[in-house]
Coordinates of C-alpha atoms in Angstrom, one line a residue:
Chain A
M10 CA 94.0 -4.3 -64.0
K11 CA 91.1 -4.2 -61.6
P12 CA 91.5 -1.3 -59.2
V13 CA 91.8 -2.0 -55.5
I14 CA 90.5 1.5 -54.6
E15 CA 88.1 3.5 -56.6
L16 CA 86.7 6.9 -55.6
R17 CA 83.8 8.3 -57.6
Q18 CA 82.9 12.0 -57.3
V19 CA 83.9 12.1 -53.7
H20 CA 83.3 15.3 -51.7
R21 CA 84.2 15.9 -48.1
D22 CA 82.8 19.1 -46.6
F23 CA 83.6 20.5 -43.1
Q24 CA 81.6 23.0 -41.3
V25 CA 84.0 25.6 -39.8
G26 CA 82.0 28.2 -37.9
D27 CA 79.3 29.4 -40.4
Q28 CA 81.5 28.5 -43.4
V29 CA 81.6 25.2 -45.3
V30 CA 85.1 24.1 -46.3
H31 CA 85.5 21.7 -49.2
A32 CA 88.3 19.6 -48.1
L33 CA 87.7 17.2 -51.0
D34 CA 86.0 18.6 -54.1
D35 CA 84.9 16.1 -56.6
V36 CA 87.8 13.6 -56.4
N37 CA 87.8 10.8 -58.9
L38 CA 90.6 8.3 -58.4
K39 CA 91.4 4.7 -59.3
I40 CA 94.3 2.9 -57.7
A41 CA 95.4 -0.4 -59.0
T42 CA 96.6 -3.3 -56.9
G43 CA 100.4 -2.9 -56.3
D44 CA 100.4 0.8 -57.2
Y45 CA 103.0 3.0 -55.6
L46 CA 101.3 6.4 -55.2
S47 CA 102.5 9.6 -53.5
I48 CA 100.1 12.4 -52.6
M49 CA 101.7 15.8 -52.3
G50 CA 100.5 19.3 -51.8
P51 CA 100.5 22.2 -49.4
S52 CA 98.9 22.1 -46.0
G53 CA 95.2 22.2 -46.2
S54 CA 95.2 20.9 -49.8
G55 CA 93.1 17.9 -48.7
K56 CA 95.8 15.2 -48.9
S57 CA 95.4 14.1 -45.3
T58 CA 91.6 14.1 -45.7
L59 CA 92.0 11.9 -48.8
L60 CA 94.2 9.5 -46.9
N61 CA 91.8 9.3 -43.9
L62 CA 89.0 8.7 -46.3
I63 CA 90.8 5.9 -48.1
G64 CA 91.7 4.5 -44.6
L65 CA 88.1 4.5 -43.6
L66 CA 88.8 6.8 -40.7
D67 CA 86.5 9.3 -42.3
R68 CA 83.4 9.3 -44.5
A69 CA 82.7 11.1 -47.7
S70 CA 80.0 13.8 -47.6
S71 CA 78.9 12.5 -51.0
G72 CA 80.3 10.2 -53.8
Q73 CA 81.2 6.6 -53.7
Y74 CA 84.2 4.6 -52.4
I75 CA 84.8 1.1 -53.6
L76 CA 87.5 -0.9 -51.9
D77 CA 88.4 -4.3 -53.3
G78 CA 85.2 -4.4 -55.3
R79 CA 83.0 -3.7 -52.3
D80 CA 81.1 -0.4 -51.8
V81 CA 82.3 0.8 -48.4
T82 CA 80.8 4.3 -48.6
S83 CA 78.2 3.8 -46.0
L84 CA 79.3 1.0 -43.7
S85 CA 78.6 1.1 -40.0
D86 CA 81.3 1.9 -37.5
G87 CA 81.8 -1.7 -36.6
E88 CA 82.1 -2.9 -40.3
Q89 CA 84.6 -0.1 -41.0
A90 CA 86.6 -1.2 -38.1
V91 CA 86.8 -4.8 -39.4
I92 CA 88.0 -3.6 -42.8
R93 CA 90.6 -1.3 -41.3
N94 CA 91.8 -4.3 -39.3
R95 CA 92.0 -6.7 -42.3
S96 CA 92.6 -4.6 -45.4
I97 CA 94.4 -1.4 -44.4
G98 CA 97.7 -0.8 -42.7
F99 CA 98.6 2.6 -41.3
V100 CA 102.1 4.1 -40.8
F101 CA 102.1 7.5 -39.0
Q102 CA 104.6 10.3 -38.8
A103 CA 104.6 10.1 -35.0
F104 CA 104.9 6.2 -35.0
H105 CA 102.1 6.0 -32.4
L106 CA 103.4 3.0 -30.5
V107 CA 101.7 2.2 -27.2
P108 CA 104.5 3.2 -24.7
R109 CA 103.7 0.6 -22.0
L110 CA 103.7 -2.3 -24.5
T111 CA 106.9 -4.0 -25.8
A112 CA 107.7 -3.9 -29.5
A113 CA 106.4 -7.4 -30.0
E114 CA 103.1 -6.5 -28.1
N115 CA 102.7 -3.4 -30.3
V116 CA 103.0 -5.5 -33.4
E117 CA 100.6 -8.0 -31.9
L118 CA 97.8 -5.5 -31.4
P119 CA 96.0 -5.9 -34.7
L120 CA 96.1 -9.7 -34.3
M121 CA 94.6 -9.3 -30.8
L122 CA 91.9 -7.1 -32.1
A123 CA 91.1 -9.7 -34.7
G124 CA 90.9 -12.4 -32.0
M125 CA 93.6 -14.6 -33.4
P126 CA 94.8 -17.4 -31.0
L127 CA 97.9 -16.8 -29.0
H128 CA 100.3 -19.4 -30.5
E129 CA 99.5 -18.4 -34.0
R130 CA 100.1 -14.7 -33.1
R131 CA 103.5 -15.4 -31.5
S132 CA 105.0 -17.0 -34.6
R133 CA 103.7 -14.4 -36.9
V134 CA 105.0 -11.5 -34.8
A135 CA 108.4 -13.2 -34.5
K136 CA 108.6 -13.7 -38.3
S137 CA 107.6 -10.1 -39.0
L138 CA 110.1 -8.6 -36.5
E139 CA 112.8 -10.9 -38.0
A140 CA 112.1 -9.6 -41.5
L141 CA 112.5 -6.0 -40.3
H142 CA 115.7 -6.9 -38.4
L143 CA 114.0 -6.2 -35.0
A144 CA 114.2 -9.7 -33.5
D145 CA 116.6 -8.6 -30.8
R146 CA 114.4 -5.6 -30.0
A147 CA 111.2 -7.6 -29.5
Q148 CA 111.0 -7.2 -25.7
H149 CA 112.1 -3.5 -25.7
K150 CA 109.7 -0.8 -24.8
P151 CA 109.3 2.0 -27.4
D152 CA 111.4 4.4 -25.3
Q153 CA 114.3 2.0 -25.5
L154 CA 114.2 2.1 -29.4
S155 CA 115.7 4.6 -31.8
G156 CA 113.3 6.6 -34.1
G157 CA 114.1 4.3 -37.1
Q158 CA 113.5 1.2 -35.0
R159 CA 110.2 2.6 -33.8
Q160 CA 109.0 3.3 -37.3
R161 CA 110.1 -0.2 -38.3
V162 CA 108.0 -1.6 -35.4
A163 CA 105.1 0.5 -36.7
I164 CA 105.6 -0.9 -40.2
A165 CA 105.6 -4.5 -38.8
R166 CA 102.3 -3.7 -37.0
A167 CA 100.8 -2.1 -40.2
T168 CA 101.7 -5.2 -42.3
I169 CA 101.1 -8.0 -39.8
M170 CA 97.5 -8.6 -41.0
E171 CA 98.8 -8.7 -44.6
P172 CA 96.6 -5.8 -45.8
A173 CA 96.0 -5.0 -49.4
V174 CA 96.8 -1.3 -48.8
L175 CA 99.5 0.4 -46.8
L176 CA 98.8 4.1 -46.0
A177 CA 101.8 6.1 -44.8
D178 CA 101.4 9.7 -43.6
E179 CA 104.8 11.5 -43.6
P180 CA 106.5 8.2 -42.7
T181 CA 109.9 9.9 -42.6
G182 CA 108.8 13.2 -41.1
N183 CA 110.3 12.5 -37.6
L184 CA 113.4 10.7 -38.7
D185 CA 116.9 11.7 -39.7
H186 CA 117.9 11.2 -43.3
R187 CA 119.5 7.8 -43.0
S188 CA 116.7 6.2 -40.9
G189 CA 114.2 7.8 -43.2
M190 CA 115.9 6.2 -46.2
D191 CA 115.8 2.8 -44.4
V192 CA 112.1 3.1 -43.8
V193 CA 111.4 4.2 -47.4
E194 CA 113.4 1.2 -48.7
I195 CA 111.4 -1.1 -46.5
L196 CA 108.1 0.4 -47.7
E197 CA 109.3 0.1 -51.3
T198 CA 110.3 -3.5 -50.8
L199 CA 106.8 -4.3 -49.5
N200 CA 105.4 -2.6 -52.5
A201 CA 107.6 -4.6 -54.8
R202 CA 106.1 -7.7 -53.2
G203 CA 102.6 -6.6 -54.1
I204 CA 101.2 -4.3 -51.5
T205 CA 99.5 -1.1 -52.6
L206 CA 101.5 1.7 -51.1
I207 CA 100.1 5.2 -50.7
V208 CA 102.4 7.9 -49.2
V209 CA 101.4 11.3 -48.2
T210 CA 104.3 13.7 -47.9
H211 CA 105.6 17.3 -48.0
D212 CA 109.0 16.0 -49.0
A213 CA 109.4 16.4 -52.7
E214 CA 112.4 14.0 -52.8
L215 CA 110.3 11.3 -51.2
G216 CA 107.3 12.1 -53.3
R217 CA 109.3 11.8 -56.5
R218 CA 110.2 8.2 -55.8
A219 CA 106.7 7.0 -56.3
R220 CA 105.7 5.7 -59.7
R221 CA 102.5 7.6 -59.6
R222 CA 102.3 11.1 -58.1
L223 CA 99.3 13.2 -57.3
H224 CA 99.5 16.9 -56.5
M225 CA 96.6 18.3 -54.6
L226 CA 95.4 21.8 -54.4
D227 CA 92.2 23.1 -52.7
G228 CA 90.7 19.7 -52.4
R229 CA 91.2 18.7 -56.0
I230 CA 93.7 16.5 -57.8
H231 CA 95.7 19.3 -59.4
V232 CA 98.3 17.4 -61.3
E233 CA 98.9 13.7 -61.8
Q234 CA 102.2 12.3 -63.0
G235 CA 103.7 8.9 -63.6
A236 CA 102.0 5.6 -64.3
T237 CA 100.0 3.0 -62.7
V238 CA 101.4 -0.6 -62.5
Chain B
M18 CA 89.0 -9.9 -29.1
R19 CA 89.8 -12.7 -26.7
I20 CA 89.0 -12.3 -23.0
R21 CA 92.6 -13.0 -22.0
D22 CA 93.9 -10.3 -24.4
F23 CA 91.3 -7.9 -23.1
L24 CA 92.3 -8.5 -19.5
G25 CA 96.0 -8.3 -20.5
L26 CA 95.6 -4.9 -22.2
T27 CA 93.5 -3.6 -19.3
T28 CA 95.9 -4.7 -16.6
S29 CA 98.9 -3.5 -18.5
A30 CA 97.4 0.0 -18.4
I31 CA 96.8 -0.3 -14.7
I32 CA 100.3 -1.6 -13.9
A33 CA 101.8 1.2 -16.0
H34 CA 100.6 3.6 -13.4
R35 CA 101.1 1.5 -10.3
L36 CA 101.0 4.2 -7.6
R37 CA 98.1 6.1 -9.2
S38 CA 96.1 2.9 -9.6
L39 CA 96.9 1.8 -6.1
L40 CA 95.7 5.1 -4.6
T41 CA 92.5 5.0 -6.6
A42 CA 91.8 1.5 -5.6
L43 CA 92.6 2.5 -2.0
G44 CA 89.7 5.0 -2.2
I45 CA 87.3 2.1 -2.9
A46 CA 89.1 -0.2 -0.4
V47 CA 88.5 2.3 2.4
G48 CA 84.8 2.5 1.5
I49 CA 84.4 -1.3 1.3
A50 CA 86.3 -1.7 4.6
A51 CA 84.0 0.8 6.2
V52 CA 80.9 -1.0 5.0
I53 CA 82.2 -4.4 6.0
L54 CA 83.4 -3.2 9.4
L55 CA 80.3 -1.3 10.3
T56 CA 78.0 -4.1 9.1
S57 CA 80.1 -6.6 11.0
I58 CA 79.6 -4.7 14.2
G59 CA 75.9 -4.2 13.4
E60 CA 75.5 -7.9 12.7
G61 CA 77.5 -8.8 15.8
I62 CA 75.2 -6.7 18.0
H63 CA 72.2 -8.2 16.2
R64 CA 73.3 -11.8 17.0
F65 CA 74.2 -10.8 20.6
V66 CA 70.8 -9.4 21.3
L67 CA 69.0 -12.4 19.7
Q68 CA 71.2 -14.8 21.7
E69 CA 70.3 -13.0 24.9
F70 CA 66.7 -13.4 23.9
T71 CA 66.8 -17.0 23.0
Q72 CA 68.8 -18.3 25.9
F73 CA 65.6 -19.4 27.6
G74 CA 64.7 -21.6 24.6
T75 CA 62.3 -21.0 21.9
T76 CA 59.3 -23.0 23.2
L77 CA 58.1 -20.2 25.4
V78 CA 54.8 -18.4 25.1
A79 CA 54.1 -15.2 27.1
I80 CA 50.5 -14.2 28.1
N81 CA 49.9 -10.7 29.1
P82 CA 46.7 -9.1 30.3
G83 CA 44.9 -6.8 27.8
R84 CA 44.3 -7.3 24.1
A85 CA 47.0 -5.9 21.9
T86 CA 45.8 -4.5 18.6
T87 CA 49.2 -4.6 17.0
A88 CA 52.1 -7.0 17.4
G89 CA 54.0 -6.5 20.6
T90 CA 53.2 -6.4 24.3
S91 CA 49.9 -5.0 25.3
M92 CA 49.4 -2.0 27.5
G93 CA 47.0 -4.0 29.6
V94 CA 49.2 -3.9 32.7
F95 CA 47.9 -0.4 33.2
G96 CA 44.4 -0.9 31.9
T97 CA 41.1 -2.1 33.2
E98 CA 40.8 -5.5 31.6
R99 CA 40.1 -8.5 33.7
P100 CA 43.3 -9.4 35.4
L101 CA 45.4 -12.5 34.8
S102 CA 45.0 -14.5 38.0
I103 CA 46.9 -17.3 39.7
G104 CA 43.8 -19.4 38.8
D105 CA 44.5 -18.7 35.1
A106 CA 48.0 -20.0 35.5
E107 CA 46.7 -23.1 37.3
A108 CA 44.2 -23.7 34.5
L109 CA 46.9 -23.4 31.8
S110 CA 49.1 -25.9 33.6
R111 CA 46.5 -28.5 33.0
L112 CA 46.9 -28.2 29.2
P113 CA 48.5 -31.3 27.8
F114 CA 51.4 -29.6 26.0
A115 CA 52.3 -27.4 29.0
K116 CA 55.7 -28.4 30.4
A117 CA 55.9 -25.5 32.9
V118 CA 53.7 -22.6 33.7
V119 CA 55.2 -19.6 35.5
P120 CA 53.1 -16.8 36.9
F121 CA 55.1 -13.6 37.1
V122 CA 54.9 -10.4 39.1
Q123 CA 57.7 -8.0 39.6
G124 CA 58.4 -5.1 41.9
N125 CA 61.0 -3.5 44.2
A126 CA 61.0 -3.8 47.9
E127 CA 63.4 -3.5 50.9
V128 CA 64.8 -6.8 52.0
K129 CA 66.1 -7.0 55.6
A130 CA 68.3 -9.7 57.2
D131 CA 69.4 -9.3 60.8
N132 CA 70.9 -5.8 60.6
R133 CA 71.6 -5.6 56.9
R134 CA 69.1 -4.2 54.4
R135 CA 69.0 -3.7 50.6
R136 CA 66.5 -2.5 48.1
T137 CA 66.2 -5.0 45.4
A138 CA 64.0 -6.6 42.7
V139 CA 61.4 -8.9 44.0
Y140 CA 60.1 -11.6 41.5
G141 CA 56.8 -13.2 42.4
S142 CA 56.9 -16.6 40.6
G143 CA 56.0 -20.2 40.7
P144 CA 57.8 -23.5 41.4
Q145 CA 58.5 -24.3 37.8
M146 CA 60.4 -21.1 37.0
P147 CA 63.9 -22.7 37.0
Q148 CA 62.7 -25.2 34.5
A149 CA 61.1 -22.6 32.2
F150 CA 64.0 -20.2 32.2
S151 CA 66.9 -22.8 32.5
M152 CA 68.0 -21.5 35.8
S153 CA 69.5 -23.7 38.5
V154 CA 69.7 -23.6 42.3
R155 CA 73.0 -23.6 44.0
L156 CA 72.0 -24.1 47.6
G157 CA 68.8 -25.6 49.1
R158 CA 65.8 -25.7 46.8
F159 CA 63.5 -23.5 44.8
L160 CA 60.0 -22.5 45.8
P161 CA 58.0 -25.7 46.5
A162 CA 54.7 -26.7 44.8
D163 CA 52.5 -25.3 47.6
D164 CA 48.9 -24.4 47.3
P165 CA 49.3 -21.7 44.7
V166 CA 46.7 -19.4 46.3
A167 CA 48.0 -19.6 49.8
P168 CA 51.7 -20.6 49.6
R169 CA 54.1 -20.7 52.6
A170 CA 56.4 -17.6 53.1
F171 CA 59.5 -19.0 51.5
A172 CA 62.1 -17.0 49.6
V173 CA 64.9 -17.9 47.3
L174 CA 67.8 -15.4 47.0
G175 CA 69.8 -14.4 43.9
S176 CA 73.5 -15.0 44.3
K177 CA 74.4 -11.3 44.6
L178 CA 71.7 -10.5 47.1
R179 CA 72.9 -13.5 49.2
A180 CA 76.4 -12.1 49.2
E181 CA 75.2 -8.7 50.2
L182 CA 73.0 -9.9 53.0
F183 CA 74.8 -12.9 54.4
A184 CA 78.3 -12.7 52.9
E185 CA 79.9 -16.1 53.4
A186 CA 77.4 -17.2 56.1
N187 CA 74.9 -20.0 55.3
P188 CA 71.6 -18.3 54.6
L189 CA 69.5 -21.5 54.5
G190 CA 66.8 -21.4 57.1
K191 CA 67.4 -17.8 58.0
R192 CA 64.6 -15.3 58.4
I193 CA 64.4 -12.2 56.2
T194 CA 61.8 -9.4 55.9
I195 CA 60.6 -8.4 52.5
G196 CA 58.6 -5.2 52.5
G197 CA 57.5 -5.8 56.1
S198 CA 56.5 -9.5 55.8
R199 CA 58.6 -12.3 57.1
Y200 CA 60.0 -15.0 54.9
R201 CA 62.3 -18.0 55.5
V202 CA 65.2 -18.5 53.0
I203 CA 65.1 -21.9 51.5
G204 CA 67.5 -21.6 48.6
V205 CA 70.1 -19.6 46.6
M206 CA 70.2 -19.4 42.8
E207 CA 73.3 -19.9 40.6
P208 CA 74.6 -16.7 39.2
K209 CA 72.8 -15.9 36.0
G210 CA 74.2 -12.5 35.1
T211 CA 72.3 -9.7 33.4
V212 CA 69.8 -10.3 30.7
L213 CA 69.2 -7.2 28.6
G214 CA 70.2 -5.0 31.5
F215 CA 68.3 -6.7 34.3
D216 CA 70.6 -8.1 37.0
L217 CA 68.9 -11.4 37.8
D218 CA 71.3 -12.1 40.6
D219 CA 70.4 -9.0 42.6
S220 CA 66.9 -10.3 43.3
V221 CA 64.7 -12.4 45.5
Y222 CA 62.1 -14.9 44.4
I223 CA 58.9 -15.4 46.4
P224 CA 55.6 -17.1 45.5
A225 CA 53.5 -15.1 43.1
A226 CA 50.4 -15.0 45.4
R227 CA 52.5 -13.4 48.1
A228 CA 54.1 -10.9 45.7
L229 CA 50.6 -9.9 44.5
N230 CA 49.7 -9.0 48.2
L231 CA 53.1 -7.3 48.7
F232 CA 52.6 -5.0 45.8
N233 CA 48.9 -4.8 46.3
R234 CA 48.2 -5.8 42.7
G235 CA 45.1 -7.7 41.3
S236 CA 46.8 -9.1 38.2
L237 CA 49.9 -11.0 37.3
F238 CA 52.2 -9.2 34.9
E239 CA 52.6 -12.2 32.7
I240 CA 52.2 -15.9 32.6
D241 CA 54.9 -17.8 30.7
V242 CA 54.1 -21.2 29.3
L243 CA 57.0 -23.6 28.3
Y244 CA 55.5 -26.1 25.9
R245 CA 56.7 -29.5 24.7
E246 CA 58.9 -29.3 21.6
T247 CA 56.6 -31.8 19.9
A248 CA 53.6 -29.5 20.1
A249 CA 52.9 -27.1 17.1
V250 CA 53.0 -23.5 18.1
D251 CA 49.6 -22.9 16.6
T252 CA 48.1 -25.6 18.7
V253 CA 49.7 -24.1 21.8
V254 CA 48.4 -20.6 21.1
A255 CA 44.9 -22.0 20.2
G256 CA 44.8 -24.1 23.4
I257 CA 45.8 -21.2 25.6
E258 CA 43.3 -18.9 24.0
R259 CA 40.5 -21.4 24.4
V260 CA 41.2 -21.9 28.1
L261 CA 41.5 -18.2 28.9
K262 CA 38.5 -17.2 26.8
A263 CA 36.4 -19.7 28.7
R264 CA 37.6 -18.4 32.0
H265 CA 37.4 -14.6 31.1
G266 CA 34.4 -14.8 28.9
K267 CA 36.2 -12.7 26.3
H268 CA 39.5 -12.3 24.6
D269 CA 41.1 -9.7 26.9
F270 CA 44.7 -11.0 26.9
T271 CA 47.6 -11.2 24.5
V272 CA 49.6 -14.3 23.6
T273 CA 53.0 -13.7 22.2
T274 CA 55.2 -16.5 21.0
Q275 CA 59.0 -16.3 21.2
Q276 CA 59.0 -16.3 17.4
Q277 CA 56.9 -13.2 17.2
M278 CA 59.2 -11.4 19.7
L279 CA 62.3 -12.5 17.6
D280 CA 60.7 -11.3 14.4
V281 CA 60.0 -7.8 15.7
L282 CA 63.4 -7.6 17.3
G283 CA 65.1 -9.0 14.2
S284 CA 63.4 -6.4 11.9
I285 CA 64.5 -3.5 14.1
L286 CA 68.1 -4.8 14.2
D287 CA 68.1 -5.3 10.5
I288 CA 67.2 -1.7 10.0
L289 CA 70.1 -0.8 12.3
T290 CA 72.6 -2.8 10.4
F291 CA 71.3 -1.4 7.1
A292 CA 71.6 2.2 8.4
V293 CA 75.1 1.6 9.5
A294 CA 76.0 0.1 6.1
A295 CA 74.6 3.2 4.4
I296 CA 77.0 5.4 6.4
G297 CA 79.9 3.3 5.2
G298 CA 78.4 3.7 1.7
I299 CA 79.2 7.4 1.8
S300 CA 82.9 6.7 1.8
L301 CA 82.4 4.4 -1.2
L302 CA 80.9 7.3 -3.0
V303 CA 84.1 9.2 -2.4
G304 CA 86.1 6.3 -3.8
A305 CA 83.9 6.3 -6.9
I306 CA 84.6 9.9 -7.5
G307 CA 88.3 9.0 -7.4
I308 CA 87.8 6.4 -10.2
V309 CA 85.9 8.9 -12.4
T310 CA 88.7 11.4 -11.9
I311 CA 91.5 9.0 -12.7
M312 CA 89.7 7.4 -15.7
S313 CA 89.0 10.9 -17.2
I314 CA 92.7 11.7 -16.8
A315 CA 93.6 8.3 -18.4
V316 CA 91.4 9.0 -21.4
N317 CA 93.1 12.3 -22.0
E318 CA 96.6 10.9 -21.6
R319 CA 95.9 8.0 -23.9
I320 CA 94.2 9.9 -26.6
H321 CA 96.8 8.8 -29.2
E322 CA 96.4 5.2 -28.1
I323 CA 92.7 5.4 -28.6
G324 CA 93.1 6.9 -32.1
L325 CA 95.7 4.2 -32.9
L326 CA 93.5 1.3 -31.7
R327 CA 90.6 2.6 -33.8
A328 CA 92.9 2.8 -36.9
L329 CA 94.1 -0.7 -36.2
G330 CA 90.5 -1.9 -36.3
A331 CA 89.1 -1.5 -32.8
S332 CA 85.4 -0.7 -32.8
R333 CA 83.8 1.9 -30.6
G334 CA 82.4 -1.0 -28.5
Q335 CA 85.9 -2.4 -27.9
I336 CA 87.3 1.0 -26.8
L337 CA 84.3 1.4 -24.5
G338 CA 84.9 -2.1 -23.1
L339 CA 88.7 -1.5 -22.5
F340 CA 88.2 1.6 -20.5
L341 CA 85.2 0.2 -18.6
G342 CA 87.2 -2.9 -17.9
E343 CA 90.0 -0.7 -16.4
A344 CA 87.6 1.1 -14.1
L345 CA 86.1 -2.3 -13.1
V346 CA 89.6 -3.8 -12.4
L347 CA 90.5 -0.8 -10.3
A348 CA 87.2 -1.2 -8.3
A349 CA 87.7 -4.9 -8.0
I350 CA 91.2 -4.5 -6.6
G351 CA 89.8 -1.9 -4.2
G352 CA 87.0 -4.3 -3.3
V353 CA 89.3 -7.1 -2.5
G354 CA 91.7 -4.8 -0.6
G355 CA 88.8 -3.4 1.4
L356 CA 87.6 -6.9 2.2
V357 CA 91.0 -7.8 3.6
M358 CA 91.2 -4.5 5.5
G359 CA 87.6 -4.7 6.8
I360 CA 87.8 -8.3 8.0
G361 CA 91.3 -7.7 9.4
I362 CA 90.2 -4.7 11.5
A363 CA 87.1 -6.6 12.6
W364 CA 89.3 -9.4 13.7
L365 CA 91.7 -7.0 15.5
L366 CA 88.7 -5.4 17.2
H367 CA 87.5 -8.8 18.3
L368 CA 91.0 -9.4 19.9
L369 CA 91.3 -6.1 21.5
L370 CA 87.6 -5.7 22.6
P371 CA 86.3 -9.2 23.2
A372 CA 83.1 -7.6 24.7
L373 CA 82.2 -6.0 21.4
P374 CA 80.4 -8.6 19.4
V375 CA 81.7 -8.6 15.8
H376 CA 80.4 -10.9 13.1
T377 CA 81.0 -10.6 9.3
P378 CA 78.2 -12.3 7.4
M379 CA 79.1 -13.8 4.0
L380 CA 76.1 -12.1 2.5
Y381 CA 77.4 -8.6 3.3
V382 CA 80.8 -9.5 2.0
L383 CA 79.3 -10.6 -1.4
L384 CA 77.1 -7.5 -1.4
A385 CA 80.0 -5.2 -0.7
E386 CA 82.0 -6.8 -3.5
S387 CA 79.2 -6.5 -6.0
L388 CA 78.7 -3.0 -4.8
A389 CA 82.4 -2.2 -5.6
L390 CA 82.0 -3.6 -9.1
C391 CA 78.8 -1.7 -9.7
I392 CA 80.6 1.5 -8.6
G393 CA 83.5 0.8 -10.9
L394 CA 81.0 0.3 -13.7
L395 CA 79.1 3.4 -13.0
A396 CA 82.2 5.5 -12.4
G397 CA 83.8 4.2 -15.6
V398 CA 80.8 4.7 -17.9
A399 CA 81.3 8.5 -18.6
P400 CA 85.1 8.4 -19.3
A401 CA 84.8 5.2 -21.3
R402 CA 82.0 6.6 -23.4
R403 CA 84.0 9.7 -24.1
A404 CA 86.9 7.5 -25.2
A405 CA 84.7 5.5 -27.5
M406 CA 83.1 8.5 -29.1
L407 CA 86.4 10.2 -29.9
D408 CA 86.9 11.0 -33.6
P409 CA 90.0 8.8 -34.5
I410 CA 91.4 11.4 -36.8
E411 CA 91.3 14.0 -34.0
A412 CA 92.7 11.6 -31.6
L413 CA 95.7 10.8 -33.8
R414 CA 96.3 14.4 -34.6
T415 CA 96.2 15.8 -31.1
A416 CA 99.7 16.8 -30.1

């Protein structure tokens, strides 16, 4: 199957003081459409850097990144922003909901940034919240929601543009076990419907659930287990 | 991104911190109110002074002895140029466009009636003075059209002088002494009030030729020509210059039109209004510092939001626009508030101190509002730029 993401000899170096840190060191990776991939590894192993790079929040120092058949290695800031908006959904450990906006408005943000007309937005947001059992919470502010509800709002926001790839960075890190399981099941359901899911986690139990598992160490893919779709 | 959504996001951020936003806007409002109030007073005084000047009509031309080298009145009154004579005034009155020609000499002298005496302003003038300066006679008549070189010793009293000398008694036909010479009172003027500080009512009018003798002067101070509205001012000036040059043999006099006087006065008053507005501008500067402060705080507080919006697909330009927009809205709220405050206080002032002329010109209102927006823009640039340049990864990671 044609890969949705392909990284070729990707390096990412950081200058820390007078020392160069190789956060990513010659990473080669192909991720197929519909893959369920977990990235694990100790702190500083480069798993977050890899996620940021795939999410186009960061740029490779060298190497090539092909997303959906398009070379996105050296796009301008504006072009990257458009791709983030359309093709990539982010789910963060800290939810990152805008506290002054309601749940519905938070979900609406990507559509707003894309410039979609109001009436179209409203029905899409309603449908999305409905699917995540949040319809009765639409007009609540984040501080009126439980942790699990907040993360579900964040997932609704990440998927509202129907992106090809969903990136989750410790999605259960701030949740109790039950809410965490809810969230994981939702993410896995989305994956089952075809979205490519990449989860970065410390949590071995969560990591094991993925069909394909990467272990990173010192900026390299140390071990790879499981299978692609 | 649509304009409506843009405004919605911007205002939601401002409403989320109501009190803080209100206080910040208040800083701008006070500045704008100060600018509007001060310019209103400045403009009010401007209009008041111009009105004082134009109450005699705008078809007046003044001729003074001596040649002025720059605009304004000449110093010829004290110089050695050939004097302006009663004959000059006579010659000018024969010009076709001349409606009224008034010779003019002024001085102070003691006026005595029976046993009352008072030092007062004495105006040497001509029979056409009431017409030229829109003055009217209350009792009797004004100076008659006598032989201008040897007029009879008649005097017309200002209303205040009449009250001082004669109280309620009828002064018509009474004899008075002005600076030692005897005159007969033939009229009393309507009260005219003060014009630019001169009390026209505390005065006495006598024929110009007699005033020249009284003050032992060779030259008139001024000849005023009231011309017909149909005549072009250039024709009037040219006609006057031709006549006087022919009589004097050279151009040793100055012709000043009302328009020239108004122009000079207007430009001085404009500078005054502008200076006053600049003082108000200082408080606007303080308001601008408030916006910079609050926007810098807002960027720090909302660092996660900035990272998030970038991850959701906002470009640097959109982030810049959002924070600039916030600064602009704050400034605009302040601008409108300041407008209401400024006009309100100006109106109150007008009620409480009717003597103080207050006028709020539309132009200054528009300028003040655009100034508020410019200040919002300038004050917002640095914080908004910082927000736009943030690294989204850093922004999302910051605890």
